Coordinates of C-alpha atoms and ligand atoms in Angstrom, one line a residue:
X1 CA -16.9 -7.8 -15.2
X2 CA -13.7 -8.1 -13.3
X3 CA -15.2 -7.4 -9.8
X4 CA -15.7 -11.1 -9.2
X5 CA -12.3 -12.2 -10.4
X6 CA -9.8 -13.3 -7.8
X7 CA -6.9 -10.9 -7.6
X8 CA -3.3 -10.7 -6.5
X9 CA -0.7 -7.9 -6.5
X10 CA 3.0 -7.9 -5.8
X11 CA 3.7 -4.1 -6.1
X12 CA 2.1 -1.7 -3.7
X13 CA 3.9 0.8 -1.5
X14 CA 2.4 0.8 2.0
X15 CA 2.4 4.5 2.7
X16 CA 1.3 5.0 -0.9
X17 CA -1.8 3.1 -0.1
X18 CA -3.0 5.6 2.6
X19 CA -6.5 6.9 1.5
X20 CA -7.0 10.6 2.0
X21 CA -9.6 10.0 4.8
X22 CA -6.9 8.1 6.7
X23 CA -4.2 10.7 6.0
X24 CA -6.6 13.4 7.3
X25 CA -7.4 11.5 10.5
X26 CA -3.6 11.0 11.1
X27 CA -2.9 14.7 10.4
X28 CA -5.6 15.7 12.9
X29 CA -4.2 13.2 15.5
X30 CA -0.8 14.8 15.3
X31 CA -1.9 18.4 14.6
X32 CA -0.2 18.7 11.2
X33 CA -1.3 21.0 8.5
X34 CA -1.5 19.0 5.3
X35 CA -3.4 21.5 3.1
X36 CA -0.3 21.7 0.9
X37 CA -0.4 18.1 -0.1
X38 CA -4.1 17.1 0.2
X39 CA -6.9 19.1 -1.4
X40 CA -10.6 18.4 -2.0
X41 CA -9.7 16.4 -5.1
X42 CA -7.1 14.2 -3.4
X43 CA -3.3 14.3 -3.1
X44 CA -1.6 17.3 -4.7
X45 CA 1.5 16.9 -6.9
X46 CA 2.3 17.7 -10.6
X47 CA 5.2 15.5 -11.6
X48 CA 7.3 12.6 -10.5
X49 CA 9.6 14.7 -8.2
X50 CA 6.6 16.3 -6.5
X51 CA 4.9 13.0 -6.2
X52 CA 7.9 11.7 -4.2
X53 CA 7.8 14.7 -1.9
X54 CA 4.0 14.3 -1.4
X55 CA 4.6 10.6 -0.7
X56 CA 7.2 11.3 1.9
X57 CA 4.9 13.9 3.5
X58 CA 2.1 11.4 3.8
X59 CA 4.5 8.8 5.2
X60 CA 5.4 11.2 8.0
X61 CA 1.8 11.1 9.3
X62 CA 2.4 7.5 10.4
X63 CA 4.4 7.5 13.6
X64 CA 3.7 4.6 15.9
X65 CA 3.5 0.8 15.5
X66 CA -0.3 1.1 15.9
X67 CA -0.4 3.7 13.1
X68 CA 1.3 1.2 10.9
X69 CA -0.9 -1.7 12.0
X70 CA -4.0 0.4 11.2
X71 CA -2.6 1.5 7.8
X72 CA -1.7 -2.1 6.9
X73 CA -5.0 -3.7 7.9
X74 CA -7.1 -1.0 6.4
X75 CA -5.4 -1.5 3.0
X76 CA -5.6 -5.2 3.2
X77 CA -9.3 -5.1 4.1
X78 CA -9.9 -3.0 1.0
X79 CA -8.0 -5.5 -1.1
X80 CA -9.8 -8.5 0.4
X81 CA -13.2 -6.8 -0.2
X82 CA -12.2 -6.8 -3.9
X83 CA -11.5 -10.5 -3.9
X84 CA -7.8 -10.2 -3.5
X85 CA -6.1 -13.3 -2.2
X86 CA -2.5 -12.2 -2.0
X87 CA -0.6 -8.9 -1.6
X88 CA 3.1 -8.0 -1.3
X89 CA 3.5 -4.7 0.5
X90 CA 6.6 -2.6 -0.1
X91 CA 7.8 -1.0 3.1
X92 CA 10.6 1.3 4.3
X93 CA 11.9 0.5 7.8
X94 CA 14.3 3.4 7.1
X95 CA 11.2 5.6 7.5
X96 CA 10.7 4.1 11.0
X97 CA 14.2 5.3 11.8
X98 CA 13.7 8.7 10.3
X99 CA 10.6 9.4 12.5
X100 CA 12.3 8.0 15.6
X101 CA 10.0 5.0 15.9
X102 CA 12.8 2.5 14.9
X103 CA 12.8 -0.1 12.2
X104 CA 11.8 -3.0 14.5
X105 CA 8.7 -1.3 15.9
X106 CA 7.8 -0.2 12.3
X107 CA 8.0 -3.8 11.1
X108 CA 6.1 -5.1 14.2
X109 CA 3.2 -2.7 13.4
X110 CA 3.1 -3.8 9.7
X111 CA 3.1 -7.5 10.7
X112 CA 0.4 -7.0 13.3
X113 CA -1.7 -5.4 10.5
X114 CA -1.0 -8.4 8.3
X115 CA -2.0 -10.9 10.9
X116 CA -5.2 -9.0 11.8
X117 CA -6.2 -8.9 8.1
X118 CA -5.4 -12.6 7.6
X119 CA -7.6 -13.4 10.6
X120 CA -10.6 -11.4 9.5
X121 CA -10.5 -12.0 5.7
X122 CA -8.0 -14.8 4.9
X123 CA -5.9 -12.5 2.7
X124 CA -2.3 -13.6 2.6
X125 CA 0.5 -11.0 2.5
X126 CA 4.2 -10.6 2.6
X127 CA 6.6 -7.7 3.2
X128 CA 9.2 -6.4 0.8
X129 CA 11.8 -4.1 2.4
X130 CA 12.8 -1.3 0.1
X131 CA 15.7 1.2 -0.1
X132 CA 14.8 4.6 -1.3
X133 CA 17.3 5.5 -4.1
X134 CA 17.1 9.3 -3.5
X135 CA 18.5 8.9 0.0
X136 CA 21.7 7.5 -1.5
X137 CA 23.6 4.2 -1.7
X138 CA 24.5 4.1 2.0
X139 CA 20.9 4.2 3.1
X140 CA 19.9 1.6 0.5
X141 CA 22.7 -0.7 1.7
X142 CA 21.6 -0.1 5.4
X143 CA 18.0 -1.1 4.4
X144 CA 19.3 -4.3 2.8
X145 CA 21.5 -5.1 5.9
X146 CA 18.4 -4.5 8.1
X147 CA 16.2 -6.8 6.0
X148 CA 18.9 -9.5 6.1
X149 CA 19.5 -9.1 9.8
X150 CA 15.8 -9.0 10.7
X151 CA 15.1 -12.6 9.5
X152 CA 11.5 -11.7 9.9
X153 CA 9.2 -14.5 8.6
X154 CA 7.0 -12.1 6.6
X155 CA 9.9 -10.2 5.1
X156 CA 10.6 -12.2 1.9
X157 CA 11.9 -9.6 -0.6
X158 CA 14.1 -6.6 -1.2
X159 CA 13.4 -3.7 -3.6
X160 CA 14.7 -0.3 -4.5
X161 CA 12.3 2.5 -5.2
X162 CA 12.5 6.3 -5.3
X163 CA 14.2 8.6 -7.8
X164 CA 15.4 6.4 -10.7
X165 CA 17.4 9.3 -12.1
X166 CA 19.7 9.4 -9.1
X167 CA 23.0 7.6 -9.7
X168 CA 23.3 4.3 -11.7
X169 CA 22.2 0.8 -10.6
X170 CA 25.9 -0.1 -10.1
X171 CA 26.1 2.4 -7.2
X172 CA 23.4 0.3 -5.4
X173 CA 24.4 -3.3 -6.5
X174 CA 26.0 -4.1 -3.1
X175 CA 22.6 -3.7 -1.4
X176 CA 21.2 -6.4 -3.7
X177 CA 24.2 -8.7 -3.0
X178 CA 23.5 -8.5 0.7
X179 CA 19.8 -9.2 0.2
X180 CA 20.5 -12.1 -2.3
X181 CA 22.9 -13.6 0.2
X182 CA 20.2 -13.5 2.9
X183 CA 17.9 -15.5 0.6
X184 CA 15.5 -12.6 -0.1
X185 CA 13.6 -12.4 -3.4
X186 CA 14.9 -9.4 -5.5
X187 CA 13.0 -6.8 -7.4
X188 CA 13.9 -3.3 -8.4
X189 CA 12.2 -0.2 -9.8
X190 CA 13.6 0.3 -13.3
X191 CA 12.4 1.4 -16.8
X192 CA 9.7 3.7 -15.3
X193 CA 11.2 7.2 -15.3
X194 CA 14.4 6.1 -17.1
X195 CA 14.6 4.2 -20.4
X196 CA 15.6 0.7 -21.4
X197 CA 19.2 1.2 -20.2
X198 CA 18.0 1.2 -16.6
X199 CA 16.4 -2.3 -17.1
X200 CA 19.6 -3.6 -18.8
X201 CA 21.6 -2.3 -15.8
X202 CA 19.1 -4.0 -13.4
X203 CA 19.3 -7.4 -15.2
X204 CA 23.1 -7.3 -15.5
X205 CA 23.9 -6.0 -12.0
X206 CA 21.1 -7.1 -9.7
X207 CA 19.8 -10.3 -11.6
X208 CA 16.3 -9.8 -10.1
X209 CA 13.4 -12.3 -10.8
X210 CA 11.1 -9.3 -11.2
X211 CA 11.3 -5.6 -12.2
X212 CA 9.1 -2.9 -10.8
X213 CA 7.4 -1.3 -13.8
X214 CA 10.0 -2.1 -16.5
X215 CA 7.5 -0.7 -19.0
X216 CA 10.0 1.3 -21.0
X217 CA 11.6 -2.0 -22.0
X218 CA 9.2 -1.6 -24.9
X219 CA 11.8 0.9 -26.4
X220 CA 14.3 -1.9 -27.0
X221 CA 13.5 -5.1 -28.9
X222 CA 16.7 -6.9 -27.8
X223 CA 15.7 -6.2 -24.2
X224 CA 12.2 -7.6 -24.7
X225 CA 13.8 -10.8 -26.1
X226 CA 16.2 -11.0 -23.1
X227 CA 13.3 -10.5 -20.6
X228 CA 11.2 -13.1 -22.3
X229 CA 14.2 -15.6 -22.3
X230 CA 14.9 -15.0 -18.6
X231 CA 11.3 -15.1 -17.6
X232 CA 11.7 -11.9 -15.6
X233 CA 8.3 -10.7 -14.4
X234 CA 7.4 -7.1 -14.9
X235 CA 5.2 -5.7 -12.1
X236 CA 3.1 -3.4 -14.3
X237 CA 1.1 -0.5 -12.8
X238 CA -0.9 1.0 -15.7
X239 CA -2.8 3.6 -13.7
X240 CA 0.4 4.8 -12.1
X241 CA 2.1 5.1 -15.5
X242 CA -0.7 7.2 -16.9
X243 CA -0.9 9.5 -13.8
X244 CA 2.8 10.0 -13.8
X245 CA 2.8 10.6 -17.6
X246 CA 5.2 7.8 -18.4
X247 CA 2.6 7.2 -21.3
X248 CA -0.1 9.7 -22.4
X249 CA -3.1 7.3 -22.3
X250 CA -4.2 3.7 -22.0
X251 CA -4.1 3.3 -25.8
X252 CA -0.4 4.1 -25.8
X253 CA 0.3 1.9 -22.8
X254 CA 2.6 -1.1 -23.7
X255 CA 1.1 -3.8 -21.5
X256 CA -0.4 -5.7 -24.4
X257 CA 2.7 -5.3 -26.5
X258 CA 4.9 -6.5 -23.7
X259 CA 2.7 -9.6 -23.2
X260 CA 2.7 -10.2 -27.0
X261 CA 6.5 -10.1 -27.0
X262 CA 6.5 -13.0 -24.5
X263 CA 7.4 -11.0 -21.5
X264 CA 5.7 -12.1 -18.2
X265 CA 3.5 -9.3 -16.8
X266 CA 1.0 -8.8 -14.0
X267 CA -1.3 -6.0 -12.7
X268 CA -0.5 -3.8 -9.7
X269 CA -1.6 -0.5 -8.2
X270 CA 1.7 1.0 -7.0
X271 CA 0.3 3.9 -4.8
X272 CA -3.4 3.7 -5.5
X273 CA -5.0 6.8 -4.0
X274 CA -2.1 9.0 -5.3
X275 CA -3.1 7.9 -8.8
X276 CA -6.9 7.8 -8.2
X277 CA -6.8 4.1 -8.6
X278 CA -7.2 0.8 -6.8
X279 CA -6.2 -2.8 -7.6
X280 CA -9.9 -3.4 -8.5
X281 CA -9.8 -0.4 -11.0
X282 CA -6.5 -1.7 -12.5
X283 CA -8.3 -5.0 -13.2
X284 CA -11.3 -3.2 -14.6
X285 CA -9.1 -1.0 -16.8
X286 CA -7.3 -4.1 -18.2
X287 CA -10.7 -5.4 -19.3
X288 CA -12.4 -2.1 -20.4
X289 CA -9.6 0.2 -21.6
X290 CA -7.1 -2.5 -22.7
X291 CA -9.4 -5.2 -24.0
X292 CA -7.9 -8.1 -22.1
X293 CA -10.1 -11.2 -21.8
X294 CA -11.0 -12.7 -18.4
X295 CA -8.6 -15.6 -19.3
X296 CA -5.8 -13.2 -20.0
X297 CA -6.4 -11.3 -16.8
X298 CA -6.5 -14.6 -14.8
X299 CA -3.3 -15.4 -16.5
X300 CA -1.7 -12.2 -15.2
X301 CA -3.0 -13.1 -11.7
X302 CA -1.4 -16.5 -12.1
X303 CA 1.9 -14.8 -13.1
X304 CA 1.8 -12.6 -10.0
X305 CA 1.4 -15.7 -7.8
X306 CA 4.1 -17.7 -9.7
X307 CA 6.5 -14.8 -9.1
X308 CA 5.4 -14.1 -5.5
X309 CA 8.1 -14.2 -2.8
X310 CA 6.5 -17.0 -0.8
X311 CA 7.3 -20.5 0.3
X312 CA 6.1 -23.2 -2.2
X313 CA 3.3 -24.5 0.1
X314 CA 1.7 -21.1 0.2
X315 CA 2.2 -20.6 -3.5
X316 CA 0.5 -24.0 -4.1
X317 CA -2.5 -23.0 -2.0
X318 CA -2.9 -19.7 -3.7
X319 CA -2.6 -21.1 -7.2
X320 CA -5.2 -23.8 -6.2
X321 CA -7.6 -21.1 -5.2
X322 CA -7.2 -19.5 -8.6
X323 CA -8.0 -22.8 -10.3
X324 CA -6.6 -24.5 -13.4
X325 CA -5.1 -22.5 -16.2
X326 CA -7.3 -21.7 -19.2
X327 CA -6.7 -24.3 -21.8
X328 CA -5.5 -26.8 -19.2
X329 CA -7.6 -29.8 -19.9
X330 CA -8.3 -30.2 -16.2
X331 CA -10.2 -26.9 -16.7
X332 CA -12.6 -28.5 -19.1
X333 CA -15.9 -29.9 -17.8
X334 CA -15.9 -33.7 -17.7
Ligands
LIG401 N1 7.8 5.1 -4.6 C1 6.5 5.0 -4.5 N2 6.0 4.9 -5.7 C2 7.0 4.9 -6.6 C3 7.1 4.8 -8.0 N3 6.1 4.7 -8.8 N4 8.4 4.9 -8.5 C4 9.5 5.0 -7.8 N5 9.4 5.1 -6.4 C5 8.2 5.0 -5.8
LIG402 ZN1 6.5 1.4 -7.1

């Protein structure tokens, strides 16, 4: 049973965490017809490109700082109820600009939601600003400049999500230089829709401590060796990978093989309701569909906390909650 295990995740897109009930309530609030993207069986999309369109349509239902506070605290309450002690939320202040709310108000709403959730459940959370690759390099650079300028205490990382097939990592490297210079942690979506070359590009040009997905690194043994040597953490999202048909089923999913190759990995939900999943389900699948032991699963939670973009005091407190590592003699009864 994984329900009782403490959990952590470092890869979940905020708008991608909106449950259909919340999306319906928002659509009603603003008088928007969402029958094209939300049916009786959930969000409607057939492939990665349609998923991105559906995602942007759901994002457009959140329009005020209060909408964002509600979305954030609703998601964090769901996580806390599943014994999650830490969450990193990927957000796009650019979206705040697109809907006329403004990036500052967008971020204020998200941080109000984080504070409210911390007060009611104790869950700790941080914000990762992302650039959306399919809006082009200028917008991704603008997102990095915003994240650097904001100097917001909860904004601790920078990411790039979106259409991985658009351009090459080199076109976006400047954005990561800006974020690195500002002291933000770096992670980038790579090796999800595109193959191992995209992860090599990310390592060479961005030098991130983590990679979003990175699962197609399995196609290149030299790359696995490089990831293991660098200690780069892959933010693996198995349910997302199966839903988006990156792999046909859990038997073919490379999580176990990546771990066996010495690559550091952890479990994440990505855009949970879009993929009919949740962080709790990802943990359950790791146990039931992928045969990981509780110690192995706790080890992945530990990896997420070790790789989290937080100050060392917070990391220490979170790791202490998780308890000693399996095999550590302090874990043995006296
Ligand atoms: N944005 C939201 N989810 C994503 C994913 N799985 N890949 C790339 N961009 C995303
Ligand atoms: Zn993602």
